[in-house]
Amino acid sequence: MSYKWLKWLILWIPTVAIGLWEYLRHALLLPFISMDLGNLLAPVFVFIISLTLLRALFAKLEQTQETLQRERIVKAALEEREQLARELHDGISQSLFMLSVKLDKLERAESASDAQQTTDQIRKTVRHVYDDVRQSIANLHDAPLPADMSWMQSIHHLTVEMEQTSGIQTTVEWHVQDGLLSYKQKVELLAIMREALMNVQKHAKAKQIVIQGEGVGSSDMTPNTFRCSILDDGIGAEKEKLHGKGKYGVKMMQERAAAMGWTMTVQQTKPQGTKVEIIGRSDAK
């Protein structure tokens, strides 16, 4: 029996019971039961019905709620594992492959300068892998986003983490209704935002970040559409560098956005800085 039907039965059984009692009392039992006695027996009759039928339904309802809660927990855990697997594949595994390529190049170095240049590249790649591993461990330490956690709380947690680890001042200008995004959309969008902030921390040399969000109610937004942007005042990056070899962070964000049916752009801003923008439609019910 579905959760919806359980709720309807719990609602209608007392109503049907009292209606049936009143019908029987007036149609068949009126010669035998006085009005005062009938009024006294009505709540007793409803109580007996509730004690027998509704008690079992309430137990079934509690069991269904516990099952749904376990399913939500399992779903959140699977989504966290999927996110971690994607980060390991798109970031760490790619970096390790590049590290092996550079080690082969080091073995074939023909001069001390070539060897030194390759060694510097290897050292840089190792630092990159270290940062990715440290971030993945931090993500595991963070609890999954609860289904009842407000969007602003999750963003605040992300900005506090950013300021504590990098010292970059982070401002939030969020105007998206909390119910506009589904749970999965919140998880994916938060992961994209986290990766964008990591890129700013690693490469932008920025002093300030502004996270903006617009949704239903904005003058230029169509119904059920949202826009999220992460803007920094760093040194910026050319398009070729953003999408060049070894730039897995931007690729991972684009793949996440594409999987959700969103569009994501990364562009330089004037006079300096970079803007990451995600535009998509809500699938919240």
PDB file of C-alpha atoms in Angstrom:
ATOM      1  CA  MET A   1       0.000   0.000   0.000  1.00  0.00           C
ATOM      2  CA  SER A   2       1.399   3.371  -1.022  1.00  0.00           C
ATOM      3  CA  TYR A   3       2.182   6.243   1.325  1.00  0.00           C
ATOM      4  CA  LYS A   4      -0.497   8.381  -0.336  1.00  0.00           C
ATOM      5  CA  TRP A   5      -3.227   5.787   0.149  1.00  0.00           C
ATOM      6  CA  LEU A   6      -2.263   5.341   3.803  1.00  0.00           C
ATOM      7  CA  LYS A   7      -2.768   9.043   4.442  1.00  0.00           C
ATOM      8  CA  TRP A   8      -6.152   9.052   2.691  1.00  0.00           C
ATOM      9  CA  LEU A   9      -7.363   5.989   4.619  1.00  0.00           C
ATOM     10  CA  ILE A  10      -6.337   7.534   7.948  1.00  0.00           C
ATOM     11  CA  LEU A  11      -8.252  10.665   6.965  1.00  0.00           C
ATOM     12  CA  TRP A  12     -11.418   8.982   5.706  1.00  0.00           C
ATOM     13  CA  ILE A  13     -11.904   5.994   8.038  1.00  0.00           C
ATOM     14  CA  PRO A  14     -13.122   8.055  11.066  1.00  0.00           C
ATOM     15  CA  THR A  15     -15.399  10.085   8.775  1.00  0.00           C
ATOM     16  CA  VAL A  16     -16.902   6.988   7.171  1.00  0.00           C
ATOM     17  CA  ALA A  17     -17.197   5.287  10.557  1.00  0.00           C
ATOM     18  CA  ILE A  18     -19.178   8.106  12.175  1.00  0.00           C
ATOM     19  CA  GLY A  19     -21.329   8.472   9.049  1.00  0.00           C
ATOM     20  CA  LEU A  20     -22.088   4.719   9.022  1.00  0.00           C
ATOM     21  CA  TRP A  21     -22.925   4.778  12.732  1.00  0.00           C
ATOM     22  CA  GLU A  22     -25.318   7.693  12.331  1.00  0.00           C
ATOM     23  CA  TYR A  23     -27.034   6.016   9.388  1.00  0.00           C
ATOM     24  CA  LEU A  24     -27.496   2.712  11.227  1.00  0.00           C
ATOM     25  CA  ARG A  25     -28.633   4.488  14.358  1.00  0.00           C
ATOM     26  CA  HIS A  26     -31.341   6.476  12.603  1.00  0.00           C
ATOM     27  CA  ALA A  27     -32.362   3.792  10.105  1.00  0.00           C
ATOM     28  CA  LEU A  28     -32.336   0.650  12.262  1.00  0.00           C
ATOM     29  CA  LEU A  29     -31.434   1.287  15.906  1.00  0.00           C
ATOM     30  CA  LEU A  30     -33.572   4.317  16.768  1.00  0.00           C
ATOM     31  CA  PRO A  31     -36.390   2.186  18.289  1.00  0.00           C
ATOM     32  CA  PHE A  32     -33.844   0.473  20.531  1.00  0.00           C
ATOM     33  CA  ILE A  33     -31.335   3.237  21.352  1.00  0.00           C
ATOM     34  CA  SER A  34     -32.328   6.665  22.609  1.00  0.00           C
ATOM     35  CA  MET A  35     -30.827   9.852  21.181  1.00  0.00           C
ATOM     36  CA  ASP A  36     -28.808  10.523  24.347  1.00  0.00           C
ATOM     37  CA  LEU A  37     -27.432   6.994  24.436  1.00  0.00           C
ATOM     38  CA  GLY A  38     -26.656   7.146  20.699  1.00  0.00           C
ATOM     39  CA  ASN A  39     -24.730  10.380  21.131  1.00  0.00           C
ATOM     40  CA  LEU A  40     -22.802   8.787  23.981  1.00  0.00           C
ATOM     41  CA  LEU A  41     -22.007   5.644  21.995  1.00  0.00           C
ATOM     42  CA  ALA A  42     -20.843   7.562  18.872  1.00  0.00           C
ATOM     43  CA  PRO A  43     -17.378   8.528  20.208  1.00  0.00           C
ATOM     44  CA  VAL A  44     -17.006   5.054  21.731  1.00  0.00           C
ATOM     45  CA  PHE A  45     -17.728   3.514  18.329  1.00  0.00           C
ATOM     46  CA  VAL A  46     -15.231   5.812  16.580  1.00  0.00           C
ATOM     47  CA  PHE A  47     -12.614   5.084  19.270  1.00  0.00           C
ATOM     48  CA  ILE A  48     -13.007   1.317  18.774  1.00  0.00           C
ATOM     49  CA  ILE A  49     -12.673   1.699  15.006  1.00  0.00           C
ATOM     50  CA  SER A  50      -9.596   3.904  15.462  1.00  0.00           C
ATOM     51  CA  LEU A  51      -8.069   1.465  17.949  1.00  0.00           C
ATOM     52  CA  THR A  52      -8.444  -1.477  15.583  1.00  0.00           C
ATOM     53  CA  LEU A  53      -8.059  -0.174  12.033  1.00  0.00           C
ATOM     54  CA  LEU A  54      -6.190   3.104  12.428  1.00  0.00           C
ATOM     55  CA  ARG A  55      -3.628   1.646  14.818  1.00  0.00           C
ATOM     56  CA  ALA A  56      -2.532  -0.814  12.152  1.00  0.00           C
ATOM     57  CA  LEU A  57      -2.511   1.930   9.527  1.00  0.00           C
ATOM     58  CA  PHE A  58      -0.409   4.219  11.721  1.00  0.00           C
ATOM     59  CA  ALA A  59       2.084   1.405  12.268  1.00  0.00           C
ATOM     60  CA  LYS A  60       2.228   0.860   8.507  1.00  0.00           C
ATOM     61  CA  LEU A  61       2.646   4.613   7.968  1.00  0.00           C
ATOM     62  CA  GLU A  62       5.572   4.775  10.411  1.00  0.00           C
ATOM     63  CA  GLN A  63       7.167   1.779   8.702  1.00  0.00           C
ATOM     64  CA  THR A  64       6.765   3.460   5.311  1.00  0.00           C
ATOM     65  CA  GLN A  65       8.294   6.691   6.622  1.00  0.00           C
ATOM     66  CA  GLU A  66      11.280   4.796   8.026  1.00  0.00           C
ATOM     67  CA  THR A  67      11.727   3.045   4.686  1.00  0.00           C
ATOM     68  CA  LEU A  68      11.605   6.364   2.813  1.00  0.00           C
ATOM     69  CA  GLN A  69      14.136   7.853   5.238  1.00  0.00           C
ATOM     70  CA  ARG A  70      16.508   4.922   4.704  1.00  0.00           C
ATOM     71  CA  GLU A  71      16.113   5.300   0.943  1.00  0.00           C
ATOM     72  CA  ARG A  72      16.945   9.011   1.183  1.00  0.00           C
ATOM     73  CA  ILE A  73      20.054   8.206   3.217  1.00  0.00           C
ATOM     74  CA  VAL A  74      21.147   5.544   0.736  1.00  0.00           C
ATOM     75  CA  LYS A  75      20.455   7.911  -2.173  1.00  0.00           C
ATOM     76  CA  ALA A  76      22.536  10.653  -0.570  1.00  0.00           C
ATOM     77  CA  ALA A  77      25.377   8.199   0.075  1.00  0.00           C
ATOM     78  CA  LEU A  78      25.284   6.951  -3.529  1.00  0.00           C
ATOM     79  CA  GLU A  79      25.323  10.508  -4.864  1.00  0.00           C
ATOM     80  CA  GLU A  80      28.320  11.312  -2.663  1.00  0.00           C
ATOM     81  CA  ARG A  81      30.101   8.184  -3.936  1.00  0.00           C
ATOM     82  CA  GLU A  82      29.253   9.131  -7.522  1.00  0.00           C
ATOM     83  CA  GLN A  83      30.605  12.635  -6.928  1.00  0.00           C
ATOM     84  CA  LEU A  84      33.811  11.299  -5.389  1.00  0.00           C
ATOM     85  CA  ALA A  85      34.279   8.769  -8.206  1.00  0.00           C
ATOM     86  CA  ARG A  86      33.878  11.535 -10.774  1.00  0.00           C
ATOM     87  CA  GLU A  87      36.382  13.728  -8.965  1.00  0.00           C
ATOM     88  CA  LEU A  88      38.880  10.864  -8.753  1.00  0.00           C
ATOM     89  CA  HIS A  89      38.435   9.995 -12.420  1.00  0.00           C
ATOM     90  CA  ASP A  90      38.381  13.496 -13.835  1.00  0.00           C
ATOM     91  CA  GLY A  91      41.017  14.990 -11.580  1.00  0.00           C
ATOM     92  CA  ILE A  92      43.359  12.690  -9.704  1.00  0.00           C
ATOM     93  CA  SER A  93      43.513   9.789 -12.180  1.00  0.00           C
ATOM     94  CA  GLN A  94      44.177  12.187 -15.059  1.00  0.00           C
ATOM     95  CA  SER A  95      46.901  13.934 -13.088  1.00  0.00           C
ATOM     96  CA  LEU A  96      48.543  10.609 -12.217  1.00  0.00           C
ATOM     97  CA  PHE A  97      48.512   9.651 -15.891  1.00  0.00           C
ATOM     98  CA  MET A  98      50.176  12.949 -16.778  1.00  0.00           C
ATOM     99  CA  LEU A  99      52.685  12.325 -13.994  1.00  0.00           C
ATOM    100  CA  SER A 100      53.647   8.989 -15.549  1.00  0.00           C
ATOM    101  CA  VAL A 101      54.044  10.672 -18.949  1.00  0.00           C
ATOM    102  CA  LYS A 102      56.328  13.321 -17.464  1.00  0.00           C
ATOM    103  CA  LEU A 103      58.404  10.644 -15.702  1.00  0.00           C
ATOM    104  CA  ASP A 104      58.928   8.946 -19.068  1.00  0.00           C
ATOM    105  CA  LYS A 105      59.924  12.324 -20.482  1.00  0.00           C
ATOM    106  CA  LEU A 106      62.391  12.789 -17.630  1.00  0.00           C
ATOM    107  CA  GLU A 107      64.043   9.475 -18.460  1.00  0.00           C
ATOM    108  CA  ARG A 108      64.503  10.652 -22.053  1.00  0.00           C
ATOM    109  CA  ALA A 109      65.859  14.090 -21.123  1.00  0.00           C
ATOM    110  CA  GLU A 110      68.944  14.898 -23.193  1.00  0.00           C
ATOM    111  CA  SER A 111      70.250  17.802 -21.130  1.00  0.00           C
ATOM    112  CA  ALA A 112      70.310  19.042 -17.559  1.00  0.00           C
ATOM    113  CA  SER A 113      68.023  21.968 -18.437  1.00  0.00           C
ATOM    114  CA  ASP A 114      65.421  19.636 -19.975  1.00  0.00           C
ATOM    115  CA  ALA A 115      65.609  17.402 -16.914  1.00  0.00           C
ATOM    116  CA  GLN A 116      65.203  20.384 -14.589  1.00  0.00           C
ATOM    117  CA  GLN A 117      62.216  21.680 -16.564  1.00  0.00           C
ATOM    118  CA  THR A 118      60.527  18.265 -16.479  1.00  0.00           C
ATOM    119  CA  THR A 119      61.278  17.928 -12.768  1.00  0.00           C
ATOM    120  CA  ASP A 120      59.593  21.265 -12.107  1.00  0.00           C
ATOM    121  CA  GLN A 121      56.560  20.095 -14.085  1.00  0.00           C
ATOM    122  CA  ILE A 122      56.447  16.860 -12.091  1.00  0.00           C
ATOM    123  CA  ARG A 123      56.667  18.782  -8.822  1.00  0.00           C
ATOM    124  CA  LYS A 124      53.795  21.011  -9.949  1.00  0.00           C
ATOM    125  CA  THR A 125      51.684  17.984 -10.912  1.00  0.00           C
ATOM    126  CA  VAL A 126      52.366  16.323  -7.545  1.00  0.00           C
ATOM    127  CA  ARG A 127      51.210  19.476  -5.759  1.00  0.00           C
ATOM    128  CA  HIS A 128      48.083  19.456  -7.916  1.00  0.00           C
ATOM    129  CA  VAL A 129      47.365  15.809  -7.016  1.00  0.00           C
ATOM    130  CA  TYR A 130      47.971  16.600  -3.355  1.00  0.00           C
ATOM    131  CA  ASP A 131      45.459  19.457  -3.457  1.00  0.00           C
ATOM    132  CA  ASP A 132      42.880  17.254  -5.179  1.00  0.00           C
ATOM    133  CA  VAL A 133      43.335  14.430  -2.668  1.00  0.00           C
ATOM    134  CA  ARG A 134      43.084  16.853   0.241  1.00  0.00           C
ATOM    135  CA  GLN A 135      39.892  18.346  -1.189  1.00  0.00           C
ATOM    136  CA  SER A 136      38.386  14.899  -1.779  1.00  0.00           C
ATOM    137  CA  ILE A 137      39.131  13.942   1.826  1.00  0.00           C
ATOM    138  CA  ALA A 138      37.553  17.200   2.983  1.00  0.00           C
ATOM    139  CA  ASN A 139      34.469  16.391   0.904  1.00  0.00           C
ATOM    140  CA  LEU A 140      34.230  12.991   2.588  1.00  0.00           C
ATOM    141  CA  HIS A 141      34.472  14.614   6.001  1.00  0.00           C
ATOM    142  CA  ASP A 142      31.619  16.952   5.114  1.00  0.00           C
ATOM    143  CA  ALA A 143      28.200  15.477   5.747  1.00  0.00           C
ATOM    144  CA  PRO A 144      25.981  15.007   2.670  1.00  0.00           C
ATOM    145  CA  LEU A 145      23.617  17.855   2.022  1.00  0.00           C
ATOM    146  CA  PRO A 146      20.490  17.037   4.101  1.00  0.00           C
ATOM    147  CA  ALA A 147      17.211  16.998   2.236  1.00  0.00           C
ATOM    148  CA  ASP A 148      15.738  19.517   4.672  1.00  0.00           C
ATOM    149  CA  MET A 149      18.748  21.816   4.775  1.00  0.00           C
ATOM    150  CA  SER A 150      18.033  25.243   3.321  1.00  0.00           C
ATOM    151  CA  TRP A 151      19.964  26.320   0.258  1.00  0.00           C
ATOM    152  CA  MET A 152      21.335  29.387   2.007  1.00  0.00           C
ATOM    153  CA  GLN A 153      22.751  27.230   4.800  1.00  0.00           C
ATOM    154  CA  SER A 154      24.617  25.054   2.294  1.00  0.00           C
ATOM    155  CA  ILE A 155      26.021  28.091   0.459  1.00  0.00           C
ATOM    156  CA  HIS A 156      27.014  29.719   3.746  1.00  0.00           C
ATOM    157  CA  HIS A 157      28.861  26.551   4.733  1.00  0.00           C
ATOM    158  CA  LEU A 158      30.699  26.621   1.404  1.00  0.00           C
ATOM    159  CA  THR A 159      31.724  30.287   1.698  1.00  0.00           C
ATOM    160  CA  VAL A 160      32.898  29.895   5.300  1.00  0.00           C
ATOM    161  CA  GLU A 161      35.025  26.937   4.207  1.00  0.00           C
ATOM    162  CA  MET A 162      36.474  29.039   1.377  1.00  0.00           C
ATOM    163  CA  GLU A 163      37.361  31.987   3.607  1.00  0.00           C
ATOM    164  CA  GLN A 164      38.919  29.758   6.254  1.00  0.00           C
ATOM    165  CA  THR A 165      41.137  27.840   3.819  1.00  0.00           C
ATOM    166  CA  SER A 166      42.195  30.684   1.496  1.00  0.00           C
ATOM    167  CA  GLY A 167      41.397  33.987   3.185  1.00  0.00           C
ATOM    168  CA  ILE A 168      39.533  35.176   0.065  1.00  0.00           C
ATOM    169  CA  GLN A 169      36.530  37.325   0.986  1.00  0.00           C
ATOM    170  CA  THR A 170      33.362  35.713  -0.352  1.00  0.00           C
ATOM    171  CA  THR A 171      30.062  37.566  -0.808  1.00  0.00           C
ATOM    172  CA  VAL A 172      26.716  35.920  -1.575  1.00  0.00           C
ATOM    173  CA  GLU A 173      23.880  37.655  -3.430  1.00  0.00           C
ATOM    174  CA  TRP A 174      21.303  34.872  -3.694  1.00  0.00           C
ATOM    175  CA  HIS A 175      17.750  35.442  -4.939  1.00  0.00           C
ATOM    176  CA  VAL A 176      16.676  31.905  -5.837  1.00  0.00           C
ATOM    177  CA  GLN A 177      13.653  30.509  -4.027  1.00  0.00           C
ATOM    178  CA  ASP A 178      14.656  27.602  -1.809  1.00  0.00           C
ATOM    179  CA  GLY A 179      12.015  25.305  -3.322  1.00  0.00           C
ATOM    180  CA  LEU A 180      12.970  26.036  -6.935  1.00  0.00           C
ATOM    181  CA  LEU A 181      15.807  23.499  -7.088  1.00  0.00           C
ATOM    182  CA  SER A 182      15.350  19.785  -6.520  1.00  0.00           C
ATOM    183  CA  TYR A 183      17.594  17.881  -4.126  1.00  0.00           C
ATOM    184  CA  LYS A 184      19.719  16.439  -6.953  1.00  0.00           C
ATOM    185  CA  GLN A 185      20.060  19.861  -8.565  1.00  0.00           C
ATOM    186  CA  LYS A 186      21.266  21.312  -5.258  1.00  0.00           C
ATOM    187  CA  VAL A 187      23.874  18.557  -4.911  1.00  0.00           C
ATOM    188  CA  GLU A 188      25.172  19.025  -8.471  1.00  0.00           C
ATOM    189  CA  LEU A 189      25.114  22.819  -8.406  1.00  0.00           C
ATOM    190  CA  LEU A 190      26.917  22.872  -5.060  1.00  0.00           C
ATOM    191  CA  ALA A 191      29.588  20.552  -6.486  1.00  0.00           C
ATOM    192  CA  ILE A 192      30.087  22.875  -9.475  1.00  0.00           C
ATOM    193  CA  MET A 193      30.311  25.889  -7.178  1.00  0.00           C
ATOM    194  CA  ARG A 194      32.832  24.090  -4.970  1.00  0.00           C
ATOM    195  CA  GLU A 195      35.016  23.236  -7.954  1.00  0.00           C
ATOM    196  CA  ALA A 196      34.805  26.825  -9.244  1.00  0.00           C
ATOM    197  CA  LEU A 197      35.918  28.138  -5.854  1.00  0.00           C
ATOM    198  CA  MET A 198      38.778  25.628  -5.786  1.00  0.00           C
ATOM    199  CA  ASN A 199      39.942  26.883  -9.187  1.00  0.00           C
ATOM    200  CA  VAL A 200      39.880  30.465  -7.912  1.00  0.00           C
ATOM    201  CA  GLN A 201      41.855  29.449  -4.851  1.00  0.00           C
ATOM    202  CA  LYS A 202      44.468  27.562  -6.899  1.00  0.00           C
ATOM    203  CA  HIS A 203      44.962  29.805  -9.930  1.00  0.00           C
ATOM    204  CA  ALA A 204      43.235  33.193  -9.803  1.00  0.00           C
ATOM    205  CA  LYS A 205      45.218  35.010  -7.089  1.00  0.00           C
ATOM    206  CA  ALA A 206      41.950  36.720  -6.239  1.00  0.00           C
ATOM    207  CA  LYS A 207      41.057  38.788  -3.196  1.00  0.00           C
ATOM    208  CA  GLN A 208      37.294  38.672  -3.527  1.00  0.00           C
ATOM    209  CA  ILE A 209      34.603  36.348  -4.873  1.00  0.00           C
ATOM    210  CA  VAL A 210      30.939  37.148  -5.476  1.00  0.00           C
ATOM    211  CA  ILE A 211      28.383  34.336  -5.764  1.00  0.00           C
ATOM    212  CA  GLN A 212      25.135  35.461  -7.376  1.00  0.00           C
ATOM    213  CA  GLY A 213      21.885  33.640  -7.950  1.00  0.00           C
ATOM    214  CA  GLU A 214      18.700  34.640  -9.763  1.00  0.00           C
ATOM    215  CA  GLY A 215      15.532  32.637 -10.232  1.00  0.00           C
ATOM    216  CA  VAL A 216      11.820  32.933 -10.777  1.00  0.00           C
ATOM    217  CA  GLY A 217      10.804  36.532 -10.211  1.00  0.00           C
ATOM    218  CA  SER A 218      13.760  38.137 -11.960  1.00  0.00           C
ATOM    219  CA  SER A 219      12.686  40.339 -14.850  1.00  0.00           C
ATOM    220  CA  ASP A 220      14.755  38.539 -17.493  1.00  0.00           C
ATOM    221  CA  MET A 221      14.251  34.968 -16.273  1.00  0.00           C
ATOM    222  CA  THR A 222      11.650  32.621 -17.751  1.00  0.00           C
ATOM    223  CA  PRO A 223       9.529  30.523 -15.355  1.00  0.00           C
ATOM    224  CA  ASN A 224      11.343  27.675 -13.568  1.00  0.00           C
ATOM    225  CA  THR A 225      14.742  28.990 -14.711  1.00  0.00           C
ATOM    226  CA  PHE A 226      17.719  29.910 -12.550  1.00  0.00           C
ATOM    227  CA  ARG A 227      21.112  31.521 -13.108  1.00  0.00           C
ATOM    228  CA  CYS A 228      24.152  31.070 -10.873  1.00  0.00           C
ATOM    229  CA  SER A 229      27.432  32.935 -11.327  1.00  0.00           C
ATOM    230  CA  ILE A 230      30.778  32.899  -9.515  1.00  0.00           C
ATOM    231  CA  LEU A 231      32.769  36.061 -10.162  1.00  0.00           C
ATOM    232  CA  ASP A 232      36.322  36.725  -8.937  1.00  0.00           C
ATOM    233  CA  ASP A 233      38.711  39.658  -9.235  1.00  0.00           C
ATOM    234  CA  GLY A 234      41.783  37.571  -9.995  1.00  0.00           C
ATOM    235  CA  ILE A 235      44.224  37.568 -12.871  1.00  0.00           C
ATOM    236  CA  GLY A 236      41.773  35.857 -15.226  1.00  0.00           C
ATOM    237  CA  ALA A 237      42.546  33.151 -17.750  1.00  0.00           C
ATOM    238  CA  GLU A 238      42.458  32.913 -21.519  1.00  0.00           C
ATOM    239  CA  LYS A 239      40.006  30.487 -23.107  1.00  0.00           C
ATOM    240  CA  GLU A 240      42.810  28.333 -24.511  1.00  0.00           C
ATOM    241  CA  LYS A 241      44.310  27.936 -21.048  1.00  0.00           C
ATOM    242  CA  LEU A 242      40.976  27.095 -19.468  1.00  0.00           C
ATOM    243  CA  HIS A 243      40.366  24.224 -21.875  1.00  0.00           C
ATOM    244  CA  GLY A 244      43.946  23.112 -22.404  1.00  0.00           C
ATOM    245  CA  LYS A 245      45.524  19.845 -21.405  1.00  0.00           C
ATOM    246  CA  GLY A 246      45.514  19.169 -17.688  1.00  0.00           C
ATOM    247  CA  LYS A 247      42.620  21.596 -17.009  1.00  0.00           C
ATOM    248  CA  TYR A 248      40.249  18.990 -15.610  1.00  0.00           C
ATOM    249  CA  GLY A 249      38.367  21.227 -13.183  1.00  0.00           C
ATOM    250  CA  VAL A 250      36.567  23.205 -15.892  1.00  0.00           C
ATOM    251  CA  LYS A 251      35.908  20.020 -17.865  1.00  0.00           C
ATOM    252  CA  MET A 252      34.388  18.349 -14.826  1.00  0.00           C
ATOM    253  CA  MET A 253      32.115  21.333 -14.150  1.00  0.00           C
ATOM    254  CA  GLN A 254      30.950  21.372 -17.775  1.00  0.00           C
ATOM    255  CA  GLU A 255      30.225  17.646 -17.700  1.00  0.00           C
ATOM    256  CA  ARG A 256      28.200  18.016 -14.500  1.00  0.00           C
ATOM    257  CA  ALA A 257      26.226  20.908 -15.999  1.00  0.00           C
ATOM    258  CA  ALA A 258      25.631  19.056 -19.280  1.00  0.00           C
ATOM    259  CA  ALA A 259      24.416  15.968 -17.411  1.00  0.00           C
ATOM    260  CA  MET A 260      21.774  18.143 -15.720  1.00  0.00           C
ATOM    261  CA  GLY A 261      20.768  19.830 -18.991  1.00  0.00           C
ATOM    262  CA  TRP A 262      22.307  23.178 -17.962  1.00  0.00           C
ATOM    263  CA  THR A 263      24.583  25.501 -19.898  1.00  0.00           C
ATOM    264  CA  MET A 264      27.832  26.684 -18.349  1.00  0.00           C
ATOM    265  CA  THR A 265      30.191  29.387 -19.591  1.00  0.00           C
ATOM    266  CA  VAL A 266      33.581  30.564 -18.341  1.00  0.00           C
ATOM    267  CA  GLN A 267      34.782  33.970 -19.510  1.00  0.00           C
ATOM    268  CA  GLN A 268      37.150  36.751 -18.600  1.00  0.00           C
ATOM    269  CA  THR A 269      35.704  39.961 -17.198  1.00  0.00           C
ATOM    270  CA  LYS A 270      36.902  43.528 -17.424  1.00  0.00           C
ATOM    271  CA  PRO A 271      39.074  45.000 -16.104  1.00  0.00           C
ATOM    272  CA  GLN A 272      40.136  41.667 -14.564  1.00  0.00           C
ATOM    273  CA  GLY A 273      38.792  38.425 -13.189  1.00  0.00           C
ATOM    274  CA  THR A 274      36.818  35.408 -14.344  1.00  0.00           C
ATOM    275  CA  LYS A 275      33.107  34.667 -14.373  1.00  0.00           C
ATOM    276  CA  VAL A 276      31.607  31.181 -14.242  1.00  0.00           C
ATOM    277  CA  GLU A 277      27.901  31.162 -15.103  1.00  0.00           C
ATOM    278  CA  ILE A 278      25.394  28.299 -14.986  1.00  0.00           C
ATOM    279  CA  ILE A 279      21.900  28.640 -16.468  1.00  0.00           C
ATOM    280  CA  GLY A 280      19.313  25.902 -16.186  1.00  0.00           C
ATOM    281  CA  ARG A 281      15.732  24.908 -15.630  1.00  0.00           C
ATOM    282  CA  SER A 282      14.299  23.590 -12.406  1.00  0.00           C
ATOM    283  CA  ASP A 283      12.967  20.027 -12.183  1.00  0.00           C
ATOM    284  CA  ALA A 284      11.636  20.421  -8.640  1.00  0.00           C
ATOM    285  CA  LYS A 285       8.156  19.030  -8.196  1.00  0.00           C
TER     286      LYS A 285
END
